Amino acid sequence: MDNLMFCYQCEQTAGGKGCTKRGVCGKTPEVAGMQDLLIYQLKGIAIYAEGYLQKGENVPKEYVSFIEDSLFQTLTNVNFDEKAHIEMLKKSQLLKEKIRKEQPHIVTTRDEALFQLQSDRNFILQNMKRAGIMHDQTLDADIRSLRETVKFGLKGIAAYGHQARFIGYWDDEVDNYYCKALAATTNDSLSIDDLVALTLQTGQMAVKVMSVLDRANNERFGAPSPHRVNRRLKKGPLIVISGHDLHDLERLLEQTENKGIHVYTHGEMLPSHGYEKLKAYPHLAGNFGGAWQDQQKQFANLPGAILMTTNCLMTPQPSYQDRIFTTSVVGFEGLTHIPKGEDGTKDFTPVINKALELGGFEEDEMPKEITVGFGHRAVLEHADKIVEAVKNGAIKRFFLIGGCDGAHRERSYYTEFAKLLPDDCMILTLACGKYRMNDLEFGAIDGIPRLLDVGQCNDSYSAIVIAKALADAFACGINQLPLSFILSWYEQKAVAVLLALLSLNVQNIYLGPVLPAFLSPNVLQLLVDTFRLNHISTPDQDLKTILTV
């Protein structure tokens, strides 16, 4: 299968250029090619879906939901199961044929729309190359770069949209945009300027979908408030739940109630302890481990069950393959998958039974706590105090230090940067990048903790709300605030967040640990020139530059 794949959608891509033999994430070339072909099929569906948009109608949710699930399934560290991709490919052809019949006035010569996929595995393997990123060797490198940036942004948007839709929230403009943007990436008449505009519009949709998910989570689970979270394990059976989906956590807590099982969050599920409805469950016992990249070591000897709800799954090791479960769009060959029923419910009995069978830990560990729950509502309740602290000089600057974590050794930059900050600086952190600093003691300024955990990666919207509120309080723009963004990226949700910030014209962002391989030199220079985007250097030098501007 040599040269079957080319993938450069995440930070860890081989050699900083692209995975061509096997994904560094563990993705096989067969699955990589199937993911490319699935996106190809989505583009074909989107071309016909434009017929609805041309008539001023919304794209039917049947197509939107499938597009969203498919985009999310192809995001890094979500689904490695070949069979799951073949099933989605089969469905993609059925939906493409259906929407083609519904929009007979759409006449096109684009192969994405006309291609007739057959469900035979050999046929799929033989036709995957046509969907590859580098298939068209004549395509302008900057056009390719911008198209891929839009695509990866859409994958991030889909991850957030999927979570909101699961609990009944969505936005028609975002839903329609999936189709508009996917179709646009097949349109050879679009210029560089057109695609730059599309890229920034993708950022606008990222802001919108994050606002939808913020509203969904706040209304469904109660606005987050500061809460101390235990980071040590208790005696007895346990389930560790990882990923991002709060609704899956809620269902699991309901189904484990009064069963003597402790439920622990892992990775990006840590912020769920701040939500009023979720932290009301006494058996939500704490948080286990740290960021996603350490799971193979952390899960190896864990005498409990593990449930993966969204992305962040690494190749399961033999030592725990029998006790890790997947749900939603997550999948890995050989693991037990918890499906969603036709009525939207899930039965976590297999996970519960495994936890009871394993028995958990034999004694309690010494407790250790960290604080979460500083969403925008909680922070803005103290807005007057924060504004006054800025005015009287107690707070000199705010730093948003967060984003994706990963195994790259250069990510120690973010820990060292936080340690170097003067005592009159506040830190906002979010996403799994928080684990680079959330066990450190930073103290407080006028009773306000210097480190505020804003939440998950999708809670970047909270940071935007906080920044806008401060800008309003000081009657200035976000770029005039004493606020710096120090971001780490890894996968496509981080791409969506970055595009969201750029769409708001946020300037002077520091990004690392390496720059995305899918940004061509010209596109990267455009971002540098337009938004003063910076690649991180050393903590000392970057901090000195920021504080002397």
mmCIF file of C-alpha atoms in Angstrom, residues 3 100 115 118 176 199 234 257 264 304 356 413-414 482 484 508:
data_model
loop_
_atom_site.group_PDB
_atom_site.id
_atom_site.type_symbol
_atom_site.label_atom_id
_atom_site.label_comp_id
_atom_site.label_asym_id
_atom_site.label_seq_id
_atom_site.Cartn_x
_atom_site.Cartn_y
_atom_site.Cartn_z
ATOM 1 C CA ASN A 3 2.096 5.840 -1.592
ATOM 2 C CA ARG A 100 -29.043 14.171 -7.240
ATOM 3 C CA PHE A 115 -18.326 9.539 -9.412
ATOM 4 C CA GLN A 118 -19.267 0.821 -5.501
ATOM 5 C CA ASN A 176 -25.753 25.293 5.050
ATOM 6 C CA THR A 199 -11.153 30.780 4.761
ATOM 7 C CA LYS A 234 -10.800 6.253 45.433
ATOM 8 C CA GLU A 257 -26.092 5.944 39.840
ATOM 9 C CA TYR A 264 -13.581 9.933 36.563
ATOM 10 C CA GLY A 304 -11.314 0.044 35.460
ATOM 11 C CA LEU A 356 -17.777 -4.026 38.248
ATOM 12 C CA TYR A 413 7.606 25.923 26.011
ATOM 13 C CA TYR A 414 4.096 26.576 27.356
ATOM 14 C CA PRO A 482 -3.324 44.101 27.442
ATOM 15 C CA SER A 484 -1.786 38.097 24.372
ATOM 16 C CA ASN A 508 -0.155 39.082 17.061
#
